Amino acid sequence: MNSRKERNQPVKTESIVTAGPIERFAPGTVTAVPSGQFYLACLADGSLLALSRTCTHLGCSVPWDEEKNKFICPCHGSTFNLTGEVLTAPAPRPLDIYPVRIENGIVKVDTSSVQKRDSFEPEQAARI
Ligand code: FES
């Protein structure tokens, strides 16, 4: 029998955002996906990471600076590299990520399942 606590748990549903066809993402680039409030980072080997745009310091929205090739938080100056790792504090940890899957050449991201991490590991990135 379910306890009252279990019954009151909200049902977690997937929230899939379609980011586009895989060819749209070139190695070494970052593409903003405004509808999902995340960035799609395409790493040098073509694998894909969906990065939250929320700074892990105090939650400001972090823009990608294409010229400087890094994310630069406007609030307190934290910077993050292409894989979301911290280059400059005060951010305490890398940008959070969302699961990415590639179905029939279309990149899809589950924005209902944010994942915190301590560092970048290659297996976090999705490949065809
Ligand atoms: S909120 Fe980004 S550095 Fe403080």
PDB file of C-alpha atoms and ligand atoms in Angstrom, residues 55-62 73-80 88-91, ligand 1:
ATOM      1  CA  CYS A  55      24.773  29.725 -13.597  1.00  0.00           C
ATOM      2  CA  THR A  56      25.606  27.322 -10.757  1.00  0.00           C
ATOM      3  CA  HIS A  57      26.597  30.264  -8.548  1.00  0.00           C
ATOM      4  CA  LEU A  58      23.370  32.191  -7.970  1.00  0.00           C
ATOM      5  CA  GLY A  59      21.286  31.301 -10.997  1.00  0.00           C
ATOM      6  CA  CYS A  60      21.856  34.081 -13.523  1.00  0.00           C
ATOM      7  CA  SER A  61      21.391  33.233 -17.169  1.00  0.00           C
ATOM      8  CA  VAL A  62      24.816  32.682 -18.732  1.00  0.00           C
ATOM      9  CA  CYS A  73      28.213  34.999 -16.391  1.00  0.00           C
ATOM     10  CA  PRO A  74      27.296  38.702 -16.287  1.00  0.00           C
ATOM     11  CA  CYS A  75      26.517  38.669 -12.560  1.00  0.00           C
ATOM     12  CA  HIS A  76      29.787  37.800 -10.776  1.00  0.00           C
ATOM     13  CA  GLY A  77      32.102  36.855 -13.610  1.00  0.00           C
ATOM     14  CA  SER A  78      32.146  33.051 -13.513  1.00  0.00           C
ATOM     15  CA  THR A  79      33.287  31.516 -16.772  1.00  0.00           C
ATOM     16  CA  PHE A  80      32.726  28.036 -18.182  1.00  0.00           C
ATOM     17  CA  THR A  88      36.672  31.034 -13.222  1.00  0.00           C
ATOM     18  CA  ALA A  89      34.952  30.972  -9.795  1.00  0.00           C
ATOM     19  CA  PRO A  90      32.759  31.789  -7.896  1.00  0.00           C
ATOM     20  CA  ALA A  91      30.636  29.130  -9.646  1.00  0.00           C
TER      21      ALA A  91
HETATM   22  S1  FES B   1      25.345  34.060 -10.687  1.00  0.00           S
HETATM   23 FE1  FES B   1      26.888  33.612 -12.141  1.00  0.00          FE
HETATM   24  S2  FES B   1      28.712  34.206 -11.178  1.00  0.00           S
HETATM   25 FE2  FES B   1      27.200  34.636  -9.695  1.00  0.00          FE
END
